[in-house]
mmCIF file of C-alpha atoms in Angstrom:
data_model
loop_
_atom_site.group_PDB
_atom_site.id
_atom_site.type_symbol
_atom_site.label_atom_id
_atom_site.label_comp_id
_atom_site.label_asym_id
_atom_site.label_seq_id
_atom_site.Cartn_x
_atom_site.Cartn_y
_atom_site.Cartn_z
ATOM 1 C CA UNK A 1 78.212 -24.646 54.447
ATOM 2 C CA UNK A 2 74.868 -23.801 53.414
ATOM 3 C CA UNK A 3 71.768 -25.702 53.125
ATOM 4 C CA UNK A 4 69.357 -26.989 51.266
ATOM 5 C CA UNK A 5 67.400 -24.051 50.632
ATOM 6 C CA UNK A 6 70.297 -21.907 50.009
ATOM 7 C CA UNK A 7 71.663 -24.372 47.702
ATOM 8 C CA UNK A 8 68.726 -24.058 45.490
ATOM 9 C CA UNK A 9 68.764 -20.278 46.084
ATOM 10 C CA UNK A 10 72.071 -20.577 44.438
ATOM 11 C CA UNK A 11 70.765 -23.108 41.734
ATOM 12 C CA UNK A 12 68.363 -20.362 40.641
ATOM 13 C CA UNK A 13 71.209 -17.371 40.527
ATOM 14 C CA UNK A 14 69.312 -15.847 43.683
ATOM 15 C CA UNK A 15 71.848 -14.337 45.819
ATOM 16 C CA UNK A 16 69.864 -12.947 48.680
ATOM 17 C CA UNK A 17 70.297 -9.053 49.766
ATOM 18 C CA UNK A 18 70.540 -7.785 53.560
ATOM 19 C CA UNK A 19 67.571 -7.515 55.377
ATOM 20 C CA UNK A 20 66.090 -4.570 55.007
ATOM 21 C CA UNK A 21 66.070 -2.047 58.290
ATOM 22 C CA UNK A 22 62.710 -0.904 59.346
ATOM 23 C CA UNK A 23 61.765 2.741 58.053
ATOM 24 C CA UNK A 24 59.063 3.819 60.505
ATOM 25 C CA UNK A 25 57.965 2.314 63.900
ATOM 26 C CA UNK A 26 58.026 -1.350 64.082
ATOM 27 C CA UNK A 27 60.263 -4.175 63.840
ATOM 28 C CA UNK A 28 60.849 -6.442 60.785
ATOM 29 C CA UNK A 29 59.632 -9.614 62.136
ATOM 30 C CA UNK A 30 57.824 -11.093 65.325
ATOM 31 C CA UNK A 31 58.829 -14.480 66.565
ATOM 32 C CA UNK A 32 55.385 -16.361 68.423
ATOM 33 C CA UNK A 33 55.406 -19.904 69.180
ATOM 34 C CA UNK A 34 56.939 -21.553 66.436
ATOM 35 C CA UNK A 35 55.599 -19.000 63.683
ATOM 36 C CA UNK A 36 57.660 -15.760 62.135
ATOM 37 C CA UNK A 37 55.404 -12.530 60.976
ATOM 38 C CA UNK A 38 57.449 -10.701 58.807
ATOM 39 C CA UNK A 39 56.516 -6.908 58.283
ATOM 40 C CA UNK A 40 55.838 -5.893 54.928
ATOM 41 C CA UNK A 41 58.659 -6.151 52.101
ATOM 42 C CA UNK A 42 58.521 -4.161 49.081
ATOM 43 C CA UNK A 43 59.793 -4.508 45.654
ATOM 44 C CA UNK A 44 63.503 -2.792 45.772
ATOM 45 C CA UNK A 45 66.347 -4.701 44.432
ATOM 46 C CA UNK A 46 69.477 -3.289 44.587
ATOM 47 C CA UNK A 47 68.511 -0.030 46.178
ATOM 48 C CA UNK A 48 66.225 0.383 43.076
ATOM 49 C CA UNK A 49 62.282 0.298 44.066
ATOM 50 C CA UNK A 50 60.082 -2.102 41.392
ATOM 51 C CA UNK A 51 57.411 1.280 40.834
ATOM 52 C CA UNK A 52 54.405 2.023 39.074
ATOM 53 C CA UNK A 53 50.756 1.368 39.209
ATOM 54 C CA UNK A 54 49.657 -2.040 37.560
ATOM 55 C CA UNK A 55 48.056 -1.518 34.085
ATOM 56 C CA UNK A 56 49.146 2.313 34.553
ATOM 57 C CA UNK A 57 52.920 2.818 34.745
ATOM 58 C CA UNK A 58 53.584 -1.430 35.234
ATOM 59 C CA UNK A 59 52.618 -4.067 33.773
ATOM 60 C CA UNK A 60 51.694 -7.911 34.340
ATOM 61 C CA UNK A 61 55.339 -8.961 33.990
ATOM 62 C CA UNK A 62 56.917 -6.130 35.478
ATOM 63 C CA UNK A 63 54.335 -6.442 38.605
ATOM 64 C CA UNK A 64 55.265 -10.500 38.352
ATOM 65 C CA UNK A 65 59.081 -9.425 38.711
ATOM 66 C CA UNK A 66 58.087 -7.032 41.453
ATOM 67 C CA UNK A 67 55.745 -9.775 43.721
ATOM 68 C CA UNK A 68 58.905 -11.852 42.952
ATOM 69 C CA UNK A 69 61.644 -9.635 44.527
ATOM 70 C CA UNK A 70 59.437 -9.147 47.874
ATOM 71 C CA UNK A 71 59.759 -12.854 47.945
ATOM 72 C CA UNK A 72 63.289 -12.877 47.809
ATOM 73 C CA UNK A 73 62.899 -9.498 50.302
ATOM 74 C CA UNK A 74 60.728 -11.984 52.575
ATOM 75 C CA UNK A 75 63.687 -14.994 52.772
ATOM 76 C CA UNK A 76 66.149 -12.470 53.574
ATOM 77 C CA UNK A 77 64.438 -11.550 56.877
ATOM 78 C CA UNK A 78 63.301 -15.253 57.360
ATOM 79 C CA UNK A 79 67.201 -15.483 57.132
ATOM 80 C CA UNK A 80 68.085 -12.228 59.608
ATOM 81 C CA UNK A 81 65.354 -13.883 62.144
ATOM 82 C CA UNK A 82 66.202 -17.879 62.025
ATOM 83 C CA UNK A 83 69.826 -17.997 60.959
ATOM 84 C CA UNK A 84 69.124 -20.737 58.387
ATOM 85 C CA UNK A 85 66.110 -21.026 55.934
ATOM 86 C CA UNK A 86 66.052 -24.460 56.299
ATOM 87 C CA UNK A 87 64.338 -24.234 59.334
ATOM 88 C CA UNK A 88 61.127 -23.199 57.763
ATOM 89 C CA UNK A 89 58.589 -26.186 57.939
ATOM 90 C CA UNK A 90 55.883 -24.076 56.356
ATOM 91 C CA UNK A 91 55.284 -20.804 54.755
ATOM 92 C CA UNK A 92 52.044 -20.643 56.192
ATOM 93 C CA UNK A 93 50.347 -17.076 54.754
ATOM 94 C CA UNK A 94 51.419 -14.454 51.900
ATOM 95 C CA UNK A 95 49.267 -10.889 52.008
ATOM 96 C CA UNK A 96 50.029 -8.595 49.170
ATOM 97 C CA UNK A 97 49.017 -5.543 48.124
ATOM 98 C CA UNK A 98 48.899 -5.008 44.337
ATOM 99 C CA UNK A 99 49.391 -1.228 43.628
ATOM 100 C CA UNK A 100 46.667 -1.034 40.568
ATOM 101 C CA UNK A 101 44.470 0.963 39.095
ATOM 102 C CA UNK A 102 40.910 0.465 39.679
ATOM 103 C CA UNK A 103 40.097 -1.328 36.848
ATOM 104 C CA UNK A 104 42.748 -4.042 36.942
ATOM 105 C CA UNK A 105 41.715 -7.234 38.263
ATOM 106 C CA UNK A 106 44.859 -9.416 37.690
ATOM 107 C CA UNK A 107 46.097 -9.064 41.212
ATOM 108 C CA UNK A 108 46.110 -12.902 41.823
ATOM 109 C CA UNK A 109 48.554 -12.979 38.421
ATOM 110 C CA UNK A 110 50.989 -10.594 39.931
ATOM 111 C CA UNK A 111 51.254 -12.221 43.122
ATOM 112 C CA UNK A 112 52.022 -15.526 41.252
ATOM 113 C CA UNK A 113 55.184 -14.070 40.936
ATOM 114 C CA UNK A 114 56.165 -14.573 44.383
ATOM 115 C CA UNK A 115 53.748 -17.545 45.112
ATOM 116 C CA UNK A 116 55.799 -19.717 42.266
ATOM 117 C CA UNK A 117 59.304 -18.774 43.807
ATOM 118 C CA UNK A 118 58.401 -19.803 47.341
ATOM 119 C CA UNK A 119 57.122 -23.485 45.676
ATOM 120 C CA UNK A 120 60.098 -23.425 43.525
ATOM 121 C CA UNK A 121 62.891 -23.286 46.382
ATOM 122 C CA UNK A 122 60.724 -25.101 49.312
ATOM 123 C CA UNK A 123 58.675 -27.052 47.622
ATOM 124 C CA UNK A 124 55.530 -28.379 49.075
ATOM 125 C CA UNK A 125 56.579 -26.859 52.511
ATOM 126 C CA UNK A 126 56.152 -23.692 50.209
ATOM 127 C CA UNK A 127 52.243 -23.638 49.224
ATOM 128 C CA UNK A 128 50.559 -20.958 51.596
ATOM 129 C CA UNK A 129 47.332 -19.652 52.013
ATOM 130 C CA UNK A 130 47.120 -16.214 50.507
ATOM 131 C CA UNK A 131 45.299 -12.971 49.453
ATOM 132 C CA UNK A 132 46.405 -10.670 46.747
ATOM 133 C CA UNK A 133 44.548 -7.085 46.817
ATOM 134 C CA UNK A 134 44.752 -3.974 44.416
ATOM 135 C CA UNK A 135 45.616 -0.698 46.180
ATOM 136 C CA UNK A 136 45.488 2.013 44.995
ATOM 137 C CA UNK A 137 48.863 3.445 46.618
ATOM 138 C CA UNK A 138 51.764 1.429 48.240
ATOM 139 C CA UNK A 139 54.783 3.677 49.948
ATOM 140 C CA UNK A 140 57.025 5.322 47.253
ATOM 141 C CA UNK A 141 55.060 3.939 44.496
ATOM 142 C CA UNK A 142 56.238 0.490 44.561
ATOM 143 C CA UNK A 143 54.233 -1.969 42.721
ATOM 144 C CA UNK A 144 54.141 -4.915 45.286
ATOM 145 C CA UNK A 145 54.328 -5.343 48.800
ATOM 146 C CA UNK A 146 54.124 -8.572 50.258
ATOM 147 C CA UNK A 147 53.962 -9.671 54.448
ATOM 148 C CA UNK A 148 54.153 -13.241 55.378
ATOM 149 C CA UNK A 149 53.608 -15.782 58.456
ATOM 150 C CA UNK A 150 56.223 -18.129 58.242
ATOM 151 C CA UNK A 151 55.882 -21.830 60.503
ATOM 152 C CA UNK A 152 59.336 -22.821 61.701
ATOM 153 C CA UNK A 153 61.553 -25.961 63.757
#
């Protein structure tokens, strides 16, 4: 049966994806104390990477979309690392890294995107502390990657 988070994963039509493996040298996630870093996730869904530079190739709403799949990126390897999401008492930090050209200054916009999700299926337990920064080159072009510290029971 799944829970309560999962349940409103499912409310929303979000079927989570497998963790993604790591590509270079580190893990995916670090457990300390009662807190989970998760390594960076990108903006691939389905095998297809979320790409271009905001206000070159991408814009607003397609870097939105993209800040939103990392977040559903992130709960997959909250998933792979705690077993159940409803364990999760806090999602404590977001960083993300806005792939943008040097004159766009909507960063904080695109990272809404995953900011709103993470309220949407924890609720309060989902406002974070955050910072959203403009790059201006994330690995194979994707427009959004996003790491996280995530406070867990």
């Amino acid at each position: 049966m799944s829970g309560q988070v999962e349940a409103k994963l499912a409310a929303l039509g979000i079927t989570l994806p497998v963790a993604a493996a790591p590509v270079a040298n580190y893990v995916p996630s670090v457990i300390s104390g009662n807190q989970l870093w998760i390594s960076g996730q990108v903006s691939v869904k389905d095998g297809v990477f979320l790409s271009g530079k905001l206000a070159g190739e991408a814009d607003l709403e397609a870097g939105r979309a993209a800040a939103r799949q990392c977040a559903i990126n992130l709960m997959s390897q909250i998933k792979a690392a705690l077993g159940d999401l409803d364990r999760v008492t806090r999602v404590v930090k977001l960083v993300a890294f806005v792939n943008s050209t040097p004159d766009f200054t909507d960063q904080p916009k695109v990272v809404n995107g995953a900011s709103d999700l993470f309220v949407e299926v924890f609720g309060d337990v989902g406002r974070h502390a955050r910072s959203a920064v403009g790059v201006s080159a994330l690995p194979l072009n994707v427009s959004v990657e996003i790491d996280a510290v995530i406070e867990f029971a």
